[in-house]
Short mmCIF file of C-alpha atoms and ligand atoms in Angstrom, two decimals:
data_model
loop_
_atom_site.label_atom_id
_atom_site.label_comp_id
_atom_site.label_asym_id
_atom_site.label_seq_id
_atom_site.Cartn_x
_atom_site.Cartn_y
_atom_site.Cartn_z
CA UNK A 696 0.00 0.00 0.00
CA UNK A 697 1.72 3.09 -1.22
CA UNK A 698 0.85 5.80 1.80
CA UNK A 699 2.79 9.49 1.17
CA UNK A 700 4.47 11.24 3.69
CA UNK A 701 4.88 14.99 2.81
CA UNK A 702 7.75 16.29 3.10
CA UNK A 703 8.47 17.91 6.70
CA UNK A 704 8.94 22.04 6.81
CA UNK A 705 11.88 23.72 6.41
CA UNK A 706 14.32 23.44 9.62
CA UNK A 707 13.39 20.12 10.81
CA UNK A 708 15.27 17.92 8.32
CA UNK A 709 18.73 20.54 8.37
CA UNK A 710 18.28 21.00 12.61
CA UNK A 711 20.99 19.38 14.22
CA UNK A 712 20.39 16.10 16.64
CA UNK A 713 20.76 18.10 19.50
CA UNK A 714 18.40 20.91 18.61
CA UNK A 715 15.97 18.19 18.14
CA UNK A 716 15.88 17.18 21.44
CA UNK A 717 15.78 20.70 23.01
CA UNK A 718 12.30 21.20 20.88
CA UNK A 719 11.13 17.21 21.45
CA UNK A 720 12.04 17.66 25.11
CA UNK A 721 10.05 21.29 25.09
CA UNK A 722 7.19 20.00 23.35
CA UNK A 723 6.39 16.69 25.92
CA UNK A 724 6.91 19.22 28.99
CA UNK A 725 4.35 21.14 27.31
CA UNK A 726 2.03 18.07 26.55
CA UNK A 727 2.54 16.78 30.00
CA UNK A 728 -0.25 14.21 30.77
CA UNK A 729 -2.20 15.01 27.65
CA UNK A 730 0.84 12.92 25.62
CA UNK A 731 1.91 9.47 25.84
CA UNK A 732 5.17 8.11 23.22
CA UNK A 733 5.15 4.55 22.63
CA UNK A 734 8.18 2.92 21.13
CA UNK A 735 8.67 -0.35 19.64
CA UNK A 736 12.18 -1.97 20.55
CA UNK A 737 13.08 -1.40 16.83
CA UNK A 738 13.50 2.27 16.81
CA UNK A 739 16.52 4.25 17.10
CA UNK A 740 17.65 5.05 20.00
CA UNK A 741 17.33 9.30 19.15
CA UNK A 742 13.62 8.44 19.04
CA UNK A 743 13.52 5.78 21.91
CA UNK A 744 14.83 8.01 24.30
CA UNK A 745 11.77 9.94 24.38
CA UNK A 746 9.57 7.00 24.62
CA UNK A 747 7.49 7.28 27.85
CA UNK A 748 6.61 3.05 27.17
CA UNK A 749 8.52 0.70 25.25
CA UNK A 750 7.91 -3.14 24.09
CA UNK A 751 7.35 -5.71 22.09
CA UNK A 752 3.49 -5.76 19.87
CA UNK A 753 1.84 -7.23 22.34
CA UNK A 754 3.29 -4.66 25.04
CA UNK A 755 2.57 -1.83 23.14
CA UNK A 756 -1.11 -2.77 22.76
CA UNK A 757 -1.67 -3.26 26.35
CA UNK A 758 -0.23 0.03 26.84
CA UNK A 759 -2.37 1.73 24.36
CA UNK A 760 -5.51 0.03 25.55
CA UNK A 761 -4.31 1.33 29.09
CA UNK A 762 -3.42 4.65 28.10
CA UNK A 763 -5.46 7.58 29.27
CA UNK A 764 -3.33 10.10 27.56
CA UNK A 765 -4.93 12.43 24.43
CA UNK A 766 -2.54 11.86 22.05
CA UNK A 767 -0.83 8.29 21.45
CA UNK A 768 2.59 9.08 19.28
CA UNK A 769 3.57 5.59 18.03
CA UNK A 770 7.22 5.30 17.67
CA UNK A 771 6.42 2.52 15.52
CA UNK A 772 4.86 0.82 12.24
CA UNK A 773 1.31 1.55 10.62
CA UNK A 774 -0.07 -1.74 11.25
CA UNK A 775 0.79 -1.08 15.71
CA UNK A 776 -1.10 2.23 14.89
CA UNK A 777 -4.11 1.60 13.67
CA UNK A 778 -4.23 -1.39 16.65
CA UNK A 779 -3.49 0.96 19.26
CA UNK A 780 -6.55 3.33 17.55
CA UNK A 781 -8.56 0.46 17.69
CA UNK A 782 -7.78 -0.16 21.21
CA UNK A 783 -8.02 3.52 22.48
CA UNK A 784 -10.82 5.43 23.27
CA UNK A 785 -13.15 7.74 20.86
CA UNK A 786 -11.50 10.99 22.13
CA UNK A 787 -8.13 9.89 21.71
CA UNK A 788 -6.38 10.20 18.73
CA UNK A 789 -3.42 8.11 17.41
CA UNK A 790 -0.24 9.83 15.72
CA UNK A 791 2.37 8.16 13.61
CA UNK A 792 4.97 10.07 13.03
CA UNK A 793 5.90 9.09 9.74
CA UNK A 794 3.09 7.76 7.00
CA UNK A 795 5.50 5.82 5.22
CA UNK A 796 6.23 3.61 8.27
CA UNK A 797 4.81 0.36 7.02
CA UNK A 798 5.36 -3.31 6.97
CA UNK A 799 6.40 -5.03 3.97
CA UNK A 800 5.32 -8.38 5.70
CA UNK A 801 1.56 -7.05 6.87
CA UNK A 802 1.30 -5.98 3.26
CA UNK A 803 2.06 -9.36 1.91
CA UNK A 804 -1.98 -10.05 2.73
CA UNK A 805 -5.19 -7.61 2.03
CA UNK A 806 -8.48 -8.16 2.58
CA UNK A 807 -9.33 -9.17 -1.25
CA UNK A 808 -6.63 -11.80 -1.53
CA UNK A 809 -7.95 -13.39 2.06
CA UNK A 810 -11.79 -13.56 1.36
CA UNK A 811 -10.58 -14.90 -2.01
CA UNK A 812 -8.94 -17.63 -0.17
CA UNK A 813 -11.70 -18.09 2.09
CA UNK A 814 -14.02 -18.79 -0.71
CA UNK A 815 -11.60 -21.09 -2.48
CA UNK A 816 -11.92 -22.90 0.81
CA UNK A 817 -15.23 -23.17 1.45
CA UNK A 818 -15.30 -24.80 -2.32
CA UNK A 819 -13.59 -28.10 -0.91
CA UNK A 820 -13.39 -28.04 2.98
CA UNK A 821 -16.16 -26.56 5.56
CA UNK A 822 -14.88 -23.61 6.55
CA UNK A 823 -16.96 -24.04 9.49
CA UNK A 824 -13.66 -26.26 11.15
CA UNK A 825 -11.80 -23.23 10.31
CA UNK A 826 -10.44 -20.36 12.72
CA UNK A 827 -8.71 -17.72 10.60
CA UNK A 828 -5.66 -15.99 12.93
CA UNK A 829 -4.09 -13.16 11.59
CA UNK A 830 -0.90 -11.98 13.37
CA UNK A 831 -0.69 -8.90 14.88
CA UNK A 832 1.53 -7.25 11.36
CA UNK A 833 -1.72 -6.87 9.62
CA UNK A 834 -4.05 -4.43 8.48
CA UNK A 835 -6.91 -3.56 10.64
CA UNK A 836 -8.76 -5.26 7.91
CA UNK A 837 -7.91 -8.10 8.34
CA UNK A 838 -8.04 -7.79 11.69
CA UNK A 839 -11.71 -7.67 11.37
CA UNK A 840 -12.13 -10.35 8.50
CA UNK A 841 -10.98 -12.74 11.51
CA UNK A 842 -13.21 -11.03 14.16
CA UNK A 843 -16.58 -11.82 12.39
CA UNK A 844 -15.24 -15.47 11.25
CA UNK A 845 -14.47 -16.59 15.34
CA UNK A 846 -10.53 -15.80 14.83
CA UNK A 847 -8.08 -14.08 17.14
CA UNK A 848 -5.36 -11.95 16.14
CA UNK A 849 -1.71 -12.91 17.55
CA UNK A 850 1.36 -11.67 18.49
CA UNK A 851 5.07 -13.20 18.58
CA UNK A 852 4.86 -13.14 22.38
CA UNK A 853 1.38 -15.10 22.32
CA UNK A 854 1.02 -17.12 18.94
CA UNK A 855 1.38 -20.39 20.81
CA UNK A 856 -1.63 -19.53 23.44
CA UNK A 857 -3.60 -18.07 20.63
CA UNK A 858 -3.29 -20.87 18.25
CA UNK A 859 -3.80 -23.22 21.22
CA UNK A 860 -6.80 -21.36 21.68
CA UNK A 861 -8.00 -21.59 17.85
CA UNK A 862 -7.59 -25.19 17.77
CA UNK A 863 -10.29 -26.22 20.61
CA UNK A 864 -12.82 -23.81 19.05
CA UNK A 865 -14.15 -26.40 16.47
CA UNK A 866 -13.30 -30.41 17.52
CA UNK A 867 -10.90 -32.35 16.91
CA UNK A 868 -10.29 -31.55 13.08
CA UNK A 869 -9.94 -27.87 13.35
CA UNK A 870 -7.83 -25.89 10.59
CA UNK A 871 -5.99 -23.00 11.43
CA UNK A 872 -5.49 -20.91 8.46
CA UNK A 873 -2.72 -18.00 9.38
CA UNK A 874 -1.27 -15.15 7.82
CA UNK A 875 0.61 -13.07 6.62
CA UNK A 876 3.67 -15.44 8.38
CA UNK A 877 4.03 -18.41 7.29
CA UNK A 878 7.24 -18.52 9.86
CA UNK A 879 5.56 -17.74 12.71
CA UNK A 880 2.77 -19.94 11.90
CA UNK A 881 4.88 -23.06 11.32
CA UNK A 882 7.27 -22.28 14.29
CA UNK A 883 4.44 -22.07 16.33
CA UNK A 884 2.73 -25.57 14.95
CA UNK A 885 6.09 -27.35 15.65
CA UNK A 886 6.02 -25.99 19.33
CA UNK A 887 2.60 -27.89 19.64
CA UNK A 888 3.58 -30.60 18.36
CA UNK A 889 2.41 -30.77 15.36
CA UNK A 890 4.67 -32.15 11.94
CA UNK A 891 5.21 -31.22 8.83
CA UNK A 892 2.55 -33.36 7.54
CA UNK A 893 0.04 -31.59 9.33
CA UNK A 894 1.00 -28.13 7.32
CA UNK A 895 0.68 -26.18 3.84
CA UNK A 896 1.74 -23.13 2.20
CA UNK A 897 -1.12 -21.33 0.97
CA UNK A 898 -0.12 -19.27 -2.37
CA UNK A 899 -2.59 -16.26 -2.62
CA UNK A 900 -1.26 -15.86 -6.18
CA UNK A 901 -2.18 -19.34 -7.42
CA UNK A 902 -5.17 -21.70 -7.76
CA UNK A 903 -6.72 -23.11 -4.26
CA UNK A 904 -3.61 -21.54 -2.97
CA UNK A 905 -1.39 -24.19 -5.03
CA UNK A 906 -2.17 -26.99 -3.08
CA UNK A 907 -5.01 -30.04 -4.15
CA UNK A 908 -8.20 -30.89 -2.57
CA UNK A 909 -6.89 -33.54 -0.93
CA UNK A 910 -3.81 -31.23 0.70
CA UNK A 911 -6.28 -28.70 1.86
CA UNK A 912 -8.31 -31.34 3.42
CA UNK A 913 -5.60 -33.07 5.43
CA UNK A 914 -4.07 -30.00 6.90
CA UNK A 915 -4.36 -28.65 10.38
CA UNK A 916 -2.42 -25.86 8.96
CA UNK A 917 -2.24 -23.23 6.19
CA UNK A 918 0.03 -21.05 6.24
CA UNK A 919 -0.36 -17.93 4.66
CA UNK A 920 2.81 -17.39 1.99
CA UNK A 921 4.22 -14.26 3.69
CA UNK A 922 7.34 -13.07 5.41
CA UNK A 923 9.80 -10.76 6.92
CA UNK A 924 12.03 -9.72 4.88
CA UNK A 925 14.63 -8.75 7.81
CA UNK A 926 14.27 -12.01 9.62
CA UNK A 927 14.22 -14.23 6.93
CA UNK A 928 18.06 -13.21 6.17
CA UNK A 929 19.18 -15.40 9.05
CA UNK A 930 20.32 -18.83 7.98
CA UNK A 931 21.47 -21.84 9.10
CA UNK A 932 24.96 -21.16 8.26
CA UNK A 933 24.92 -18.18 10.71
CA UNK A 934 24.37 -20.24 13.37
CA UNK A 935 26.99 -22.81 12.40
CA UNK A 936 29.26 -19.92 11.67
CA UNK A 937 28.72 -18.80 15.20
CA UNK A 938 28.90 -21.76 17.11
CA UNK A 939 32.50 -22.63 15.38
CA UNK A 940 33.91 -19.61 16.14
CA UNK A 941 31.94 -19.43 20.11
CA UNK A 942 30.86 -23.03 20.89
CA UNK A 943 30.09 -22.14 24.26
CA UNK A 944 27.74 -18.89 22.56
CA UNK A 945 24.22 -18.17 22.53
CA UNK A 946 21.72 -17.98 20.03
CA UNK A 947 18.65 -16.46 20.45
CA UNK A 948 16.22 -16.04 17.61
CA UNK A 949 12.55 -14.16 16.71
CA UNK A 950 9.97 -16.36 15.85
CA UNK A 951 9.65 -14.63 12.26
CA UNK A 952 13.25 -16.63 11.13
CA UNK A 953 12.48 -19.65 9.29
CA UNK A 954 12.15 -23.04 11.28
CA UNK A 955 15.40 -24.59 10.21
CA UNK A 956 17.05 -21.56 12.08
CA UNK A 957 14.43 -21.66 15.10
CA UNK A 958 16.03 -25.42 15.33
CA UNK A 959 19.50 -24.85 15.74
CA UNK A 960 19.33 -21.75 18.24
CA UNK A 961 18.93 -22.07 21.95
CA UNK A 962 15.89 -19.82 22.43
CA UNK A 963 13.00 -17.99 20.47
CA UNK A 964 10.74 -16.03 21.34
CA UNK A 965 9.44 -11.61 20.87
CA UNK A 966 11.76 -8.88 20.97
CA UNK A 967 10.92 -8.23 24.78
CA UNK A 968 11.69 -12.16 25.54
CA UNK A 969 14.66 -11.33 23.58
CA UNK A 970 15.72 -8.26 26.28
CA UNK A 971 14.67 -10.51 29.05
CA UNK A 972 16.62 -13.18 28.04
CA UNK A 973 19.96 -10.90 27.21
CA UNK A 974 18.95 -9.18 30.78
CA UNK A 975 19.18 -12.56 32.57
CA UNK A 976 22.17 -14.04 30.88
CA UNK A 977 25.39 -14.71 33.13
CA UNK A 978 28.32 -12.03 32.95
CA UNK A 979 30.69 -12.89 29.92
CA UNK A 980 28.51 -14.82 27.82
CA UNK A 981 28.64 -14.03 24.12
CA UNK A 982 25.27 -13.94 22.62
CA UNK A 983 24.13 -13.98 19.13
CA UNK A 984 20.43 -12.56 18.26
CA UNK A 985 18.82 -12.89 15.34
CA UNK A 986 16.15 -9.83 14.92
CA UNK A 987 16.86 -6.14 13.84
CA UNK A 988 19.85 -4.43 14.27
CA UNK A 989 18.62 -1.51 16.30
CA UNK A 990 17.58 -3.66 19.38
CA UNK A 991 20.76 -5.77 18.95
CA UNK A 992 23.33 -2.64 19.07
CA UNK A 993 21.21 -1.47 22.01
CA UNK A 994 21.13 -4.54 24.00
CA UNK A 995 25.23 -4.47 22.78
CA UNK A 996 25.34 -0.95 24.31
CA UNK A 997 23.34 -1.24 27.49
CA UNK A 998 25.33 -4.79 28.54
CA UNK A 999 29.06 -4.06 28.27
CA UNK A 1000 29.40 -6.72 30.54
CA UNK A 1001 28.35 -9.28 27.75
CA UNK A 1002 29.67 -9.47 24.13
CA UNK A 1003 26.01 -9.53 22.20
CA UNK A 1004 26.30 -9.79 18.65
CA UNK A 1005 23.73 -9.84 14.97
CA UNK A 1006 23.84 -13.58 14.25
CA UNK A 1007 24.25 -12.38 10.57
CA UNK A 1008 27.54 -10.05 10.37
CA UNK A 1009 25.61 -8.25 8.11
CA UNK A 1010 23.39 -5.66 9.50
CA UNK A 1011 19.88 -6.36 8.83
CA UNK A 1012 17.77 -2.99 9.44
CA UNK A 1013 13.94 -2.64 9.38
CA UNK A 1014 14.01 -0.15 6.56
CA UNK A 1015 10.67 1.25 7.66
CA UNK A 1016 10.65 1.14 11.52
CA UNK A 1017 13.76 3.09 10.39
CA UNK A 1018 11.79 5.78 8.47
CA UNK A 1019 10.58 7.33 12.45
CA UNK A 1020 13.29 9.46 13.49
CA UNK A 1021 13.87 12.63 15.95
CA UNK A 1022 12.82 15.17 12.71
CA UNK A 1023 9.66 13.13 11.80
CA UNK A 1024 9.00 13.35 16.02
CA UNK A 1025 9.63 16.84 16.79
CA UNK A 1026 7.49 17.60 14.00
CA UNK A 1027 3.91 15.71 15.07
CA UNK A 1028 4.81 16.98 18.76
CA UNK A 1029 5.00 20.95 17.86
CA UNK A 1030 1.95 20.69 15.91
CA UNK A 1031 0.34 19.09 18.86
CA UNK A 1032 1.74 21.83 20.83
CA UNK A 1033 -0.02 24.47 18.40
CA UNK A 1034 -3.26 22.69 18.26
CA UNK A 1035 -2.75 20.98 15.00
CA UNK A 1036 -2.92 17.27 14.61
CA UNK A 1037 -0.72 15.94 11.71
CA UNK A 1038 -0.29 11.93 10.95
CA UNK A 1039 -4.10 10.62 12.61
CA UNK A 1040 -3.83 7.41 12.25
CA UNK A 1041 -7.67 6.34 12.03
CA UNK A 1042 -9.77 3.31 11.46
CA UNK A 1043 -13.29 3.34 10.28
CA UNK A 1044 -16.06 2.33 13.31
CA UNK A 1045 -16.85 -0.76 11.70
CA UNK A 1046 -14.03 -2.03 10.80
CA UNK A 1047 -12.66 -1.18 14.36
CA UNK A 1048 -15.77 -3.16 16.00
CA UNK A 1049 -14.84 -6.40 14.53
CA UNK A 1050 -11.18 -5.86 14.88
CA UNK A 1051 -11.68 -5.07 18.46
CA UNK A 1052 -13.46 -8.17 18.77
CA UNK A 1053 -10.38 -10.32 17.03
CA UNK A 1054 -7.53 -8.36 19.47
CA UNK A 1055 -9.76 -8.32 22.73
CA UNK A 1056 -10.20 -12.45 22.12
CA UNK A 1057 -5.96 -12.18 22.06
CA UNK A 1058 -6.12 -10.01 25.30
CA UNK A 1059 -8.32 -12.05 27.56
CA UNK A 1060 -6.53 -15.41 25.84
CA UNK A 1061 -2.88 -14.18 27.45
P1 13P B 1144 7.51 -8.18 18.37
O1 13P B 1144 6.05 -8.35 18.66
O2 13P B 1144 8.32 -9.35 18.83
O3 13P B 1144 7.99 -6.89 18.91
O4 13P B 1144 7.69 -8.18 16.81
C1 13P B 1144 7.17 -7.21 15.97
C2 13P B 1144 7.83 -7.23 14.68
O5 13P B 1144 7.46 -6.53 13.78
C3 13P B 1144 8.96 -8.13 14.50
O6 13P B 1144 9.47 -8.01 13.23
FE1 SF4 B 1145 7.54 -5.76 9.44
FE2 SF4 B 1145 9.76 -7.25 9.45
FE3 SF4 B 1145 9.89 -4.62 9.92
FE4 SF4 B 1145 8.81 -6.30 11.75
S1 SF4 B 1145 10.93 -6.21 11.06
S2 SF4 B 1145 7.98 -4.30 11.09
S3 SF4 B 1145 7.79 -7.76 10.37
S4 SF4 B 1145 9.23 -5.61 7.99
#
């Protein structure tokens, strides 16, 4: 989805770093209460600093959902946006500092290409022993689709309880069809149990998703055809890399890497199981993580007492969690400050009643 950003006034993109922060820091102390900054683990640290709540998806929606504040400024991608609109209340209103903060993954499905599939499903299986669950990188769309078909959005930090969840909703043949990540879908099949027998691909661009009747039929799972494009860099040969050079090293890995990497590292899970797990490690380990770069050079920075490392030497930035930086901030906060709100993020009330329905099922699941 192509979504412009206008270009910001004069002085904010030739300011210096530090004059930045004198008007960001100016701007929340005249906000006060009436502001609240969320920021997901991926953003630079010249934004995160001002972030009055940080965490993972899941986090950040609690937070929102808690929040009492006026404004929400998410420090953050579209898709954690429009969920934290969803989430807040009618007089709130939900700012993203940059438009062109997307997710290639959450646009990888749309509405059209899912009901498509649906159909196509209900042509050889009953989609009545289906429970749609779209993770939490999607648009508010489809966030709804699954609210009115009995689905549950999910997050990294929850995909096992949720799916868990989806598959004693309908007996003992249940399908879970997932999307947009097929990784995290699959990952989180294998943690139940579950082989690769039991799961499918499902190619929006091709006939019945590419698969035959009888494929469709015997699956528990199918798995959307969608990825990150950051995460799916890590390979095996990282971690074999890694462990040669630091066999007594740790590898710890988001659930959006592909399974064969999930295999070979010692823990998965969200970016804040990530921190916890850096946070809890004993002094002189060396620890390789496999996510974006931002969180790894900050949990590099904030444990000099550890040596953590990228799992891939090559730095693997989130090109658009990237586009949200101290300009693109100061900017939404003055105009707050002068009455003028700039970047709304803002779903429609019907699409936000079903969605609700989808993300409150994930809340009172975890
Ligand atoms: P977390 O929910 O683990 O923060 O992940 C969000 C995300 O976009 C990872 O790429
Ligand atoms: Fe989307 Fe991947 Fe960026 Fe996460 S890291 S916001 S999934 S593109």
């Amino acid at each position: 989805m192509i979504r412009l950003q206008p270009p910001l006034p004069e002085g904010y993109t030739t300011s210096p770093g530090s004059d930045l922060a004198r008007r960001i820091a100016a701007a929340k102390e005249a906000l006060g209460d009436d502001l609240m900054i969320l920021g997901h683990h991926y953003q630079r640290d010249e934004v995160m600093r001002w972030a009055d709540a940080r965490g993972d998806s899941f986090g950040l929606s609690r937070k929102a959902a808690a929040s009492k504040a006026r404004f929400v400024v998410f420090c953050g991608v579209h898709f954690m946006a429009e969920s934290a609109d969803i989430l807040t209340g009618p007089d709130q209103k939900v700012i993203l500092p940059d438009l062109n903060a997307g997710c290639s993954m959450a646009d990888m499905a749309d509405l059209e290409s899912v009901e498509e599939a649906w159909d196509e499903l209900s042509s050889v299986t009953d989609v009545e022993e289906i429970v749609p669950i779209t993770y939490m990188n999607s648009a508010a769309a489809l966030k709804a689709f699954v609210g009115r078909r009995g689905g549950a959005v999910c997050t990294s930090s929850n995909a096992r309880a949720v799916v868990s969840w989806a598959l004693a909703q309908r007996g003992p043949d249940t399908k879970v069809l997932f999307f947009p990540d097929q990784h995290l879908g699959r990952n989180t099949a294998y943690q139940l149990g579950f082989n690769a027998g039991d799961m499918a691909v499902w190619d929006p661009r091709a006939d019945l998703g590419g698969l035959d009747e009888a494929t469709v039929k015997g699956s528990r799972f199918l798995l959307w055809k969608g990825h990150c494009s950051v995460h799916q860099r890590f390979r095996p040969s990282h971690v074999e890399a890694f462990r040669s050079e630091h066999p007594e090293g740790v590898v710890i890995v988001h659930p959006e890497c592909a399974h064969d990497v999930v295999e070979l590292a010692d823990m998965v899970g969200s970016t804040d199981f990530i921190i916890a797990a850096v946070d809890k490690a004993d002094p002189g380990s060396t620890i390789a993580v496999a996510t974006e770069i931002h969180l790894v050079q900050r949990l590099a920075d904030e444990h000099p007492d550890l040596r953590v490392v990228s799992l891939d030497p090559l730095i693997c930035p989130c090109s658009t969690m990237f586009r949200i930086d101290a300009a693109h901030l100061a900017w939404v906060l003055e105009e707050l400050v002068q009455g003028r709100v700039v970047n709304q993020i803002t779903v429609d009330e019907a699409t936000a009643a079903d969605a609700r329905t989808a993300l409150q099922r994930m809340l009172d699941i975890t």
